[in-house]
């Protein structure tokens, strides 16, 4: 949270983050109060919102990852005291003669992708070189000088302009450039103003005036001694403002995680519809009668466990290979639903499933054509011939005097027949019926028509 706060505060986008936090607070309250309408809205826009946040906060996320990577980095330093004193004295002299200057001292984060242009130098730090770089007749005096490992690596470099609006319009381009690179990196920037004849230091998106060469030396040495983000926290740890910021972030993080725990551990009830799945019975048996295909289950448990059911996809499993011939009653229980241990079944409709297994026998059943529609006017059916007209099937025996329903063909549409026609159809049979030859044969239906004369 502190990483996020410092980054957003520097880049000036903290108001957007506050708005998102407020929206999340509304969602948490809606969950605690079981406001299903608000929860439904948040749940349906959450995927789009995540992508939108990544797009909106792309610079901030990049900045945060750069800081995390640079936590354990350490720049190689040479003679810090001598270098800082040379820079401080030279910049102070440039301020006295109103000669503008801009010096960038990178931190642990690389600034290569944030700067552009300039000339490579790679020279030792000395007063004559610095004065020559920022002389009005120098080709790179309007740009910035970059100092790395106590050497001047380049000069005439262009820096990104600040987008946060922290500085007012009374400051020129050089000030806004110094603020821009300090907002986008952990670099320290020393600036000499021509108009004000003063030296200023920029760091972490803030500007601080330097009142003497000694203050410049202290600022450079403090910057070189930092160990990234944690070092900056340690240095400013004694300040009441910093302590208050850290404490506030800690409170927000605690509320955030506590709210999630409270919401997810809340005991609620939920009514869901689950499918019924039947396993294959033993060889020689078949499931007969009407099958129940779904069950409504009333469940109770924690909100997080019940929400996870959407990915778990529970189903009632009826194991038939453990059953023998006859009627059985299967109760809908937590075991055959395979629910997590923290979820309890309060009720189920139906609460029990009736299962009837019968022994398969071989029998001959007739094939009945399924005729749909009417013959065109002026004609009538003379004869219908079906080949084959019967079929050998494996099916349950007749029960209580009720015979097995005949097999039928796929629909034959009469309104499209103008003359004697031969139509090849498939067989439609009950699920409990199986062909002896393991495959249903095609059926040839011949329909003979004749003229129909009205008197």
Short mmCIF file of C-alpha atoms in Angstrom, two decimals:
data_model
loop_
_atom_site.label_atom_id
_atom_site.label_comp_id
_atom_site.label_asym_id
_atom_site.label_seq_id
_atom_site.Cartn_x
_atom_site.Cartn_y
_atom_site.Cartn_z
CA UNK A 1 0.00 0.00 0.00
CA UNK A 2 2.85 2.40 0.78
CA UNK A 3 4.56 1.58 -2.52
CA UNK A 4 1.28 2.33 -4.31
CA UNK A 5 0.60 5.53 -2.38
CA UNK A 6 4.05 7.04 -2.99
CA UNK A 7 3.97 6.17 -6.70
CA UNK A 8 0.46 7.53 -7.31
CA UNK A 9 1.15 10.65 -5.26
CA UNK A 10 4.25 11.40 -7.32
CA UNK A 11 2.49 10.85 -10.64
CA UNK A 12 -0.62 12.79 -9.63
CA UNK A 13 -3.10 9.95 -10.23
CA UNK A 14 -3.97 9.23 -6.61
CA UNK A 15 -7.52 10.60 -7.02
CA UNK A 16 -8.35 7.80 -9.47
CA UNK A 17 -7.08 5.26 -6.95
CA UNK A 18 -9.23 6.84 -4.21
CA UNK A 19 -12.28 6.48 -6.48
CA UNK A 20 -11.51 2.80 -7.06
CA UNK A 21 -11.08 2.24 -3.30
CA UNK A 22 -14.47 3.88 -2.72
CA UNK A 23 -16.08 1.61 -5.32
CA UNK A 24 -14.52 -1.43 -3.61
CA UNK A 25 -15.85 -0.21 -0.24
CA UNK A 26 -19.36 -0.06 -1.74
CA UNK A 27 -18.94 -3.65 -2.96
CA UNK A 28 -17.80 -4.84 0.48
CA UNK A 29 -20.77 -3.17 2.16
CA UNK A 30 -23.13 -4.65 -0.44
CA UNK A 31 -21.71 -8.11 0.30
CA UNK A 32 -22.12 -7.65 4.06
CA UNK A 33 -25.71 -6.45 3.62
CA UNK A 34 -26.53 -9.09 0.97
CA UNK A 35 -27.52 -6.48 -1.63
CA UNK A 36 -27.73 -8.90 -4.54
CA UNK A 37 -28.44 -6.22 -7.16
CA UNK A 38 -25.24 -4.29 -6.38
CA UNK A 39 -23.25 -7.53 -6.16
CA UNK A 40 -24.58 -8.58 -9.57
CA UNK A 41 -23.44 -5.27 -11.13
CA UNK A 42 -19.95 -5.53 -9.64
CA UNK A 43 -19.64 -9.21 -10.55
CA UNK A 44 -20.48 -8.57 -14.21
CA UNK A 45 -18.17 -5.58 -14.66
CA UNK A 46 -15.27 -6.96 -12.62
CA UNK A 47 -13.47 -8.58 -15.59
CA UNK A 48 -13.71 -5.42 -17.69
CA UNK A 49 -12.71 -3.30 -14.69
CA UNK A 50 -9.49 -5.27 -14.18
CA UNK A 51 -8.46 -4.68 -17.80
CA UNK A 52 -9.40 -0.99 -17.50
CA UNK A 53 -7.27 -0.61 -14.36
CA UNK A 54 -4.29 -2.19 -16.10
CA UNK A 55 -4.66 0.30 -18.97
CA UNK A 56 -5.24 3.33 -16.73
CA UNK A 57 -2.47 2.54 -14.26
CA UNK A 58 0.06 1.18 -16.75
CA UNK A 59 2.71 3.83 -15.92
CA UNK A 60 2.15 3.40 -12.18
CA UNK A 61 2.32 -0.40 -12.32
CA UNK A 62 5.53 -0.20 -14.31
CA UNK A 63 6.94 2.22 -11.78
CA UNK A 64 6.04 -0.05 -8.86
CA UNK A 65 7.64 -3.11 -10.50
CA UNK A 66 10.78 -1.10 -11.23
CA UNK A 67 11.00 -0.11 -7.58
CA UNK A 68 10.54 -3.71 -6.41
CA UNK A 69 13.26 -4.97 -8.76
CA UNK A 70 15.61 -2.22 -7.60
CA UNK A 71 15.13 -2.86 -3.86
CA UNK A 72 18.28 -4.96 -3.52
CA UNK A 73 20.40 -3.24 -6.14
CA UNK A 74 23.41 -1.16 -5.20
CA UNK A 75 25.29 1.27 -7.41
CA UNK A 76 29.05 1.26 -7.44
CA UNK A 77 30.32 4.45 -5.85
CA UNK A 78 33.72 6.02 -6.13
CA UNK A 79 35.03 8.87 -4.04
CA UNK A 80 31.67 10.24 -2.93
CA UNK A 81 32.87 13.13 -0.81
CA UNK A 82 35.25 14.55 -3.40
CA UNK A 83 32.73 14.22 -6.23
CA UNK A 84 29.85 15.75 -4.29
CA UNK A 85 32.00 18.69 -3.19
CA UNK A 86 33.10 19.41 -6.77
CA UNK A 87 29.51 19.33 -8.02
CA UNK A 88 28.22 21.46 -5.13
CA UNK A 89 30.88 24.16 -5.47
CA UNK A 90 30.59 24.29 -9.27
CA UNK A 91 26.77 24.55 -9.26
CA UNK A 92 26.89 27.22 -6.59
CA UNK A 93 29.30 29.26 -8.74
CA UNK A 94 27.03 28.81 -11.79
CA UNK A 95 24.10 30.11 -9.74
CA UNK A 96 26.06 33.23 -8.79
CA UNK A 97 26.64 34.10 -12.46
CA UNK A 98 23.05 33.09 -13.42
CA UNK A 99 24.09 30.21 -15.66
CA UNK A 100 21.43 27.50 -15.84
CA UNK A 101 22.35 23.87 -15.21
CA UNK A 102 20.65 20.48 -14.80
CA UNK A 103 22.41 17.49 -13.25
CA UNK A 104 20.78 14.04 -12.97
CA UNK A 105 22.16 11.50 -10.49
CA UNK A 106 20.31 8.18 -11.07
CA UNK A 107 19.28 5.94 -8.20
CA UNK A 108 18.90 2.19 -8.44
CA UNK A 109 16.35 2.39 -11.24
CA UNK A 110 17.58 2.72 -14.80
CA UNK A 111 16.58 5.94 -16.55
CA UNK A 112 17.73 4.85 -20.01
CA UNK A 113 14.18 4.39 -21.30
CA UNK A 114 13.05 7.73 -19.88
CA UNK A 115 15.68 10.04 -21.38
CA UNK A 116 16.54 10.73 -25.01
CA UNK A 117 19.14 12.50 -27.12
CA UNK A 118 22.37 13.89 -25.72
CA UNK A 119 26.04 13.15 -26.23
CA UNK A 120 28.14 10.40 -24.64
CA UNK A 121 31.07 11.71 -22.62
CA UNK A 122 32.25 9.22 -19.93
CA UNK A 123 34.59 11.66 -18.20
CA UNK A 124 35.77 12.25 -14.65
CA UNK A 125 33.89 14.89 -12.68
CA UNK A 126 35.69 18.25 -12.68
CA UNK A 127 34.68 21.88 -12.37
CA UNK A 128 36.03 22.94 -15.82
CA UNK A 129 34.08 20.19 -17.60
CA UNK A 130 30.81 21.04 -15.81
CA UNK A 131 31.28 24.75 -16.54
CA UNK A 132 32.03 23.98 -20.19
CA UNK A 133 28.95 21.78 -20.55
CA UNK A 134 26.60 24.50 -19.28
CA UNK A 135 28.32 27.40 -20.99
CA UNK A 136 25.84 29.28 -23.19
CA UNK A 137 27.99 28.52 -26.25
CA UNK A 138 28.00 24.73 -25.58
CA UNK A 139 25.75 22.69 -27.92
CA UNK A 140 24.33 20.77 -24.94
CA UNK A 141 23.88 23.50 -22.36
CA UNK A 142 20.06 23.37 -22.54
CA UNK A 143 19.97 19.66 -21.74
CA UNK A 144 20.83 17.67 -18.64
CA UNK A 145 24.13 16.18 -17.53
CA UNK A 146 23.89 12.58 -16.28
CA UNK A 147 26.27 11.42 -13.55
CA UNK A 148 26.76 7.64 -13.12
CA UNK A 149 29.33 5.90 -10.87
CA UNK A 150 30.94 9.27 -10.12
CA UNK A 151 31.58 9.87 -13.81
CA UNK A 152 29.86 12.13 -16.31
CA UNK A 153 28.27 9.63 -18.67
CA UNK A 154 26.45 12.04 -21.02
CA UNK A 155 25.26 15.63 -21.44
CA UNK A 156 22.69 17.52 -23.50
CA UNK A 157 20.11 14.86 -22.53
CA UNK A 158 16.38 15.56 -22.88
CA UNK A 159 14.21 14.69 -19.86
CA UNK A 160 10.45 13.91 -19.73
CA UNK A 161 8.23 16.85 -18.78
CA UNK A 162 6.16 16.53 -15.59
CA UNK A 163 2.49 15.61 -16.12
CA UNK A 164 1.38 15.92 -12.50
CA UNK A 165 0.84 19.68 -12.36
CA UNK A 166 2.83 19.92 -9.11
CA UNK A 167 4.77 22.96 -10.31
CA UNK A 168 3.04 26.19 -11.23
CA UNK A 169 3.26 28.09 -14.51
CA UNK A 170 5.86 30.45 -13.04
CA UNK A 171 8.50 27.73 -13.45
CA UNK A 172 10.14 27.13 -16.80
CA UNK A 173 10.85 24.06 -18.90
CA UNK A 174 14.01 23.17 -16.99
CA UNK A 175 12.07 22.93 -13.71
CA UNK A 176 9.27 20.86 -15.26
CA UNK A 177 11.85 18.49 -16.81
CA UNK A 178 13.58 18.03 -13.45
CA UNK A 179 10.23 17.33 -11.79
CA UNK A 180 9.27 14.90 -14.59
CA UNK A 181 12.30 12.61 -14.22
CA UNK A 182 12.01 12.73 -10.40
CA UNK A 183 8.40 11.54 -10.67
CA UNK A 184 9.23 8.65 -12.99
CA UNK A 185 12.38 7.37 -11.26
CA UNK A 186 14.29 7.41 -7.99
CA UNK A 187 16.93 9.75 -9.43
CA UNK A 188 17.98 12.98 -7.71
CA UNK A 189 18.20 16.13 -9.86
CA UNK A 190 20.13 19.28 -9.07
CA UNK A 191 18.94 22.39 -10.91
CA UNK A 192 20.46 25.85 -11.25
CA UNK A 193 17.91 28.53 -12.18
CA UNK A 194 19.07 31.40 -14.39
CA UNK A 195 16.27 33.76 -13.33
CA UNK A 196 16.41 33.03 -9.60
CA UNK A 197 20.18 32.45 -9.34
CA UNK A 198 19.42 29.56 -6.97
CA UNK A 199 20.06 25.85 -6.70
CA UNK A 200 17.18 23.39 -6.13
CA UNK A 201 17.06 19.65 -5.54
CA UNK A 202 14.33 17.38 -6.97
CA UNK A 203 13.64 13.91 -5.58
CA UNK A 204 10.55 11.66 -5.40
CA UNK A 205 8.43 14.29 -7.12
CA UNK A 206 9.31 17.08 -4.68
CA UNK A 207 11.44 20.23 -5.00
CA UNK A 208 13.64 21.52 -2.18
CA UNK A 209 15.82 24.65 -2.34
CA UNK A 210 19.51 24.39 -1.46
CA UNK A 211 20.77 27.19 0.79
CA UNK A 212 24.50 26.47 0.66
CA UNK A 213 27.12 24.26 -0.99
CA UNK A 214 27.12 22.16 2.18
CA UNK A 215 23.43 21.38 1.80
CA UNK A 216 24.10 20.24 -1.78
CA UNK A 217 26.89 17.95 -0.55
CA UNK A 218 24.63 16.47 2.11
CA UNK A 219 21.83 15.90 -0.44
CA UNK A 220 24.19 14.09 -2.85
CA UNK A 221 25.72 11.93 -0.12
CA UNK A 222 22.29 11.04 1.32
CA UNK A 223 21.12 10.03 -2.16
CA UNK A 224 24.17 7.83 -2.71
CA UNK A 225 23.70 6.12 0.64
CA UNK A 226 20.11 5.15 0.05
CA UNK A 227 19.32 1.51 -0.49
CA UNK A 228 16.20 2.03 -2.57
CA UNK A 229 12.72 2.40 -1.21
CA UNK A 230 13.42 0.89 2.22
CA UNK A 231 16.32 3.26 2.76
CA UNK A 232 14.15 6.25 1.96
CA UNK A 233 11.62 5.07 4.50
CA UNK A 234 14.32 4.62 7.11
CA UNK A 235 15.74 8.10 6.54
CA UNK A 236 12.39 9.79 6.87
CA UNK A 237 11.09 7.38 9.52
CA UNK A 238 11.45 9.93 12.29
CA UNK A 239 9.15 12.38 10.53
CA UNK A 240 5.61 12.46 11.86
CA UNK A 241 4.16 12.79 8.35
CA UNK A 242 5.90 9.66 7.09
CA UNK A 243 4.92 7.67 10.17
CA UNK A 244 1.32 8.79 9.71
CA UNK A 245 1.36 7.73 6.05
CA UNK A 246 2.76 4.29 6.89
CA UNK A 247 0.24 3.85 9.72
CA UNK A 248 -2.64 4.85 7.43
CA UNK A 249 -1.52 2.34 4.78
CA UNK A 250 -1.31 -0.35 7.46
CA UNK A 251 -4.85 0.41 8.66
CA UNK A 252 -6.22 0.36 5.09
CA UNK A 253 -4.49 -2.96 4.35
CA UNK A 254 -5.84 -4.45 7.60
CA UNK A 255 -9.39 -3.28 6.82
CA UNK A 256 -9.06 -4.63 3.28
CA UNK A 257 -8.04 -8.15 4.30
CA UNK A 258 -10.36 -8.22 7.33
CA UNK A 259 -13.31 -7.28 5.11
CA UNK A 260 -12.47 -10.08 2.71
CA UNK A 261 -12.21 -12.57 5.58
CA UNK A 262 -15.53 -11.43 7.10
CA UNK A 263 -17.35 -11.54 3.76
CA UNK A 264 -15.93 -14.90 2.70
CA UNK A 265 -16.55 -16.54 6.09
CA UNK A 266 -20.15 -15.35 6.28
CA UNK A 267 -22.59 -18.29 6.48
CA UNK A 268 -25.25 -18.06 3.78
CA UNK A 269 -27.78 -20.32 2.03
CA UNK A 270 -28.01 -21.04 -1.67
CA UNK A 271 -30.41 -22.95 -3.93
CA UNK A 272 -28.84 -24.56 -7.00
CA UNK A 273 -29.95 -27.02 -9.67
CA UNK A 274 -27.57 -29.90 -10.32
CA UNK A 275 -27.71 -32.58 -13.03
CA UNK A 276 -28.12 -36.29 -12.27
CA UNK A 277 -25.56 -38.66 -13.78
CA UNK A 278 -26.16 -42.44 -14.01
CA UNK A 279 -23.29 -44.88 -14.37
CA UNK A 280 -23.57 -47.94 -16.58
CA UNK A 281 -25.29 -50.96 -14.95
CA UNK A 282 -23.86 -54.46 -14.81
CA UNK A 283 -23.90 -56.61 -17.95
CA UNK A 284 -27.36 -58.04 -18.62
CA UNK A 285 -29.22 -55.24 -16.81
CA UNK A 286 -30.79 -52.03 -18.09
CA UNK A 287 -32.31 -48.98 -16.42
CA UNK A 288 -36.05 -48.80 -17.12
CA UNK A 289 -38.75 -46.26 -16.41
CA UNK A 290 -38.50 -42.49 -16.31
CA UNK A 291 -35.19 -41.02 -15.17
CA UNK A 292 -34.80 -37.87 -13.08
CA UNK A 293 -32.32 -35.64 -14.91
CA UNK A 294 -31.86 -32.82 -12.37
CA UNK A 295 -32.29 -32.11 -8.66
CA UNK A 296 -32.77 -28.81 -6.81
CA UNK A 297 -30.48 -28.69 -3.79
CA UNK A 298 -30.70 -26.24 -0.86
CA UNK A 299 -27.18 -25.72 0.56
CA UNK A 300 -25.59 -23.77 3.41
CA UNK A 301 -21.95 -22.86 4.02
CA UNK A 302 -19.46 -20.01 3.85
CA UNK A 303 -19.85 -17.49 1.05
CA UNK A 304 -16.42 -18.30 -0.41
CA UNK A 305 -17.17 -22.06 -0.53
CA UNK A 306 -20.59 -21.56 -2.15
CA UNK A 307 -19.16 -19.11 -4.69
CA UNK A 308 -16.55 -21.71 -5.66
CA UNK A 309 -19.31 -24.15 -6.63
CA UNK A 310 -19.54 -22.40 -10.02
CA UNK A 311 -16.11 -23.83 -10.90
CA UNK A 312 -16.59 -27.09 -9.00
CA UNK A 313 -19.80 -28.03 -10.95
CA UNK A 314 -21.39 -30.54 -8.52
CA UNK A 315 -23.65 -33.31 -9.82
CA UNK A 316 -25.61 -36.21 -8.29
CA UNK A 317 -23.94 -39.47 -9.26
CA UNK A 318 -26.07 -42.64 -9.16
CA UNK A 319 -23.84 -45.72 -9.21
CA UNK A 320 -25.73 -48.51 -11.01
CA UNK A 321 -22.94 -51.09 -11.28
CA UNK A 322 -23.34 -51.90 -7.57
CA UNK A 323 -27.07 -52.67 -7.94
CA UNK A 324 -28.84 -55.92 -8.83
CA UNK A 325 -32.16 -56.41 -10.61
CA UNK A 326 -35.17 -54.73 -9.03
CA UNK A 327 -36.26 -51.40 -7.58
CA UNK A 328 -33.91 -49.23 -5.52
CA UNK A 329 -34.18 -45.86 -3.78
CA UNK A 330 -31.13 -43.59 -3.91
CA UNK A 331 -31.03 -40.70 -1.42
CA UNK A 332 -29.51 -37.38 -2.48
CA UNK A 333 -26.69 -36.94 0.03
CA UNK A 334 -23.49 -34.96 0.40
CA UNK A 335 -21.51 -38.09 -0.55
CA UNK A 336 -23.04 -38.67 -3.99
CA UNK A 337 -22.91 -34.90 -4.64
CA UNK A 338 -19.21 -34.86 -3.65
CA UNK A 339 -19.50 -31.48 -1.94
CA UNK A 340 -16.67 -29.81 0.03
CA UNK A 341 -16.69 -30.62 3.73
CA UNK A 342 -17.72 -27.08 4.77
CA UNK A 343 -20.98 -27.22 2.76
CA UNK A 344 -24.12 -28.87 4.18
CA UNK A 345 -27.30 -30.00 2.39
CA UNK A 346 -30.45 -28.61 3.98
CA UNK A 347 -32.95 -30.05 1.51
CA UNK A 348 -33.26 -31.57 -1.96
CA UNK A 349 -36.18 -31.84 -4.41
CA UNK A 350 -36.63 -34.71 -5.03
CA UNK A 351 -34.88 -35.98 -1.90
CA UNK A 352 -34.72 -39.55 -3.25
CA UNK A 353 -34.44 -41.10 -6.72
CA UNK A 354 -36.30 -44.28 -7.65
CA UNK A 355 -34.21 -46.58 -9.82
CA UNK A 356 -35.50 -49.74 -11.51
CA UNK A 357 -33.09 -52.23 -13.08
CA UNK A 358 -34.44 -55.05 -15.23
CA UNK A 359 -32.83 -58.04 -16.87
CA UNK A 360 -32.37 -57.68 -20.62
CA UNK A 361 -34.11 -60.25 -22.85
CA UNK A 362 -34.12 -60.71 -26.60
CA UNK A 363 -37.39 -60.05 -28.33
CA UNK A 364 -38.85 -59.18 -31.70
CA UNK A 365 -40.60 -55.82 -31.99
CA UNK A 366 -42.44 -54.37 -35.00
CA UNK A 367 -41.26 -51.21 -36.76
CA UNK A 368 -43.99 -48.63 -37.21
CA UNK A 369 -43.57 -45.83 -39.76
CA UNK A 370 -43.94 -42.30 -38.35
CA UNK A 371 -46.15 -40.51 -40.89
CA UNK A 372 -46.39 -36.73 -40.69
CA UNK A 373 -48.77 -34.52 -42.68
CA UNK A 374 -51.27 -35.36 -45.43
CA UNK A 375 -51.06 -36.70 -48.98
CA UNK A 376 -51.61 -34.01 -51.64
CA UNK A 377 -55.25 -33.51 -52.69
CA UNK A 378 -56.58 -35.93 -55.30
CA UNK A 379 -54.40 -38.83 -54.15
CA UNK A 380 -54.49 -41.47 -51.46
CA UNK A 381 -52.19 -44.11 -50.00
CA UNK A 382 -52.65 -47.49 -51.67
CA UNK A 383 -50.04 -49.42 -49.72
CA UNK A 384 -47.13 -48.92 -47.30
CA UNK A 385 -44.36 -51.48 -47.25
CA UNK A 386 -41.60 -51.52 -44.60
CA UNK A 387 -38.36 -53.50 -44.99
CA UNK A 388 -37.59 -54.88 -42.47
CA UNK A 389 -40.91 -54.68 -40.67
CA UNK A 390 -39.51 -56.17 -37.43
CA UNK A 391 -36.22 -56.06 -35.60
CA UNK A 392 -34.49 -58.18 -32.94
CA UNK A 393 -33.71 -56.10 -29.84
CA UNK A 394 -32.41 -56.48 -26.31
CA UNK A 395 -34.91 -54.89 -23.94
CA UNK A 396 -36.44 -55.32 -20.49
CA UNK A 397 -39.23 -57.88 -20.19
CA UNK A 398 -42.85 -56.77 -20.26
CA UNK A 399 -43.98 -55.61 -16.81
CA UNK A 400 -47.48 -55.86 -15.34
CA UNK A 401 -48.97 -56.75 -18.71
CA UNK A 402 -47.60 -53.64 -20.37
CA UNK A 403 -45.76 -54.47 -23.59
CA UNK A 404 -42.65 -52.75 -24.81
CA UNK A 405 -43.43 -49.83 -27.10
CA UNK A 406 -42.78 -50.54 -30.77
CA UNK A 407 -39.80 -49.08 -32.55
CA UNK A 408 -40.60 -46.34 -35.06
CA UNK A 409 -38.92 -44.69 -38.01
CA UNK A 410 -37.75 -41.13 -38.32
CA UNK A 411 -40.56 -38.84 -39.63
CA UNK A 412 -41.89 -39.38 -43.17
CA UNK A 413 -43.46 -36.14 -44.46
CA UNK A 414 -46.45 -37.04 -46.70
CA UNK A 415 -47.13 -33.55 -48.06
CA UNK A 416 -43.93 -33.74 -50.14
CA UNK A 417 -44.83 -37.04 -51.83
CA UNK A 418 -46.44 -36.69 -55.30
CA UNK A 419 -46.12 -40.27 -56.54
CA UNK A 420 -45.04 -43.71 -55.40
CA UNK A 421 -41.79 -43.15 -53.45
CA UNK A 422 -39.10 -45.08 -51.62
CA UNK A 423 -37.74 -43.40 -48.46
CA UNK A 424 -34.88 -44.62 -46.29
CA UNK A 425 -35.28 -43.89 -42.59
CA UNK A 426 -33.50 -44.42 -39.30
CA UNK A 427 -34.98 -46.23 -36.30
CA UNK A 428 -36.14 -44.42 -33.17
CA UNK A 429 -36.29 -46.62 -30.06
CA UNK A 430 -36.51 -46.21 -26.30
CA UNK A 431 -33.20 -45.82 -24.42
CA UNK A 432 -33.77 -49.18 -22.74
CA UNK A 433 -33.84 -50.96 -26.14
CA UNK A 434 -30.61 -51.99 -27.84
CA UNK A 435 -30.11 -53.72 -31.23
CA UNK A 436 -28.84 -57.29 -31.13
CA UNK A 437 -26.41 -56.54 -33.97
CA UNK A 438 -24.99 -53.52 -32.05
CA UNK A 439 -26.20 -51.17 -34.79
CA UNK A 440 -29.64 -50.03 -35.86
CA UNK A 441 -30.29 -50.94 -39.53
CA UNK A 442 -31.72 -48.50 -42.09
CA UNK A 443 -35.42 -49.01 -42.87
CA UNK A 444 -36.80 -48.88 -46.41
CA UNK A 445 -40.32 -47.39 -46.53
CA UNK A 446 -42.20 -47.75 -49.83
CA UNK A 447 -45.34 -45.65 -50.18
CA UNK A 448 -47.64 -46.42 -53.14
CA UNK A 449 -50.15 -43.74 -54.17
CA UNK A 450 -53.21 -43.88 -56.40
CA UNK A 451 -55.59 -41.31 -57.80
CA UNK A 452 -58.52 -40.51 -55.62
CA UNK A 453 -61.79 -39.80 -57.48
CA UNK A 454 -64.56 -38.00 -55.69
CA UNK A 455 -68.21 -38.85 -56.53
#
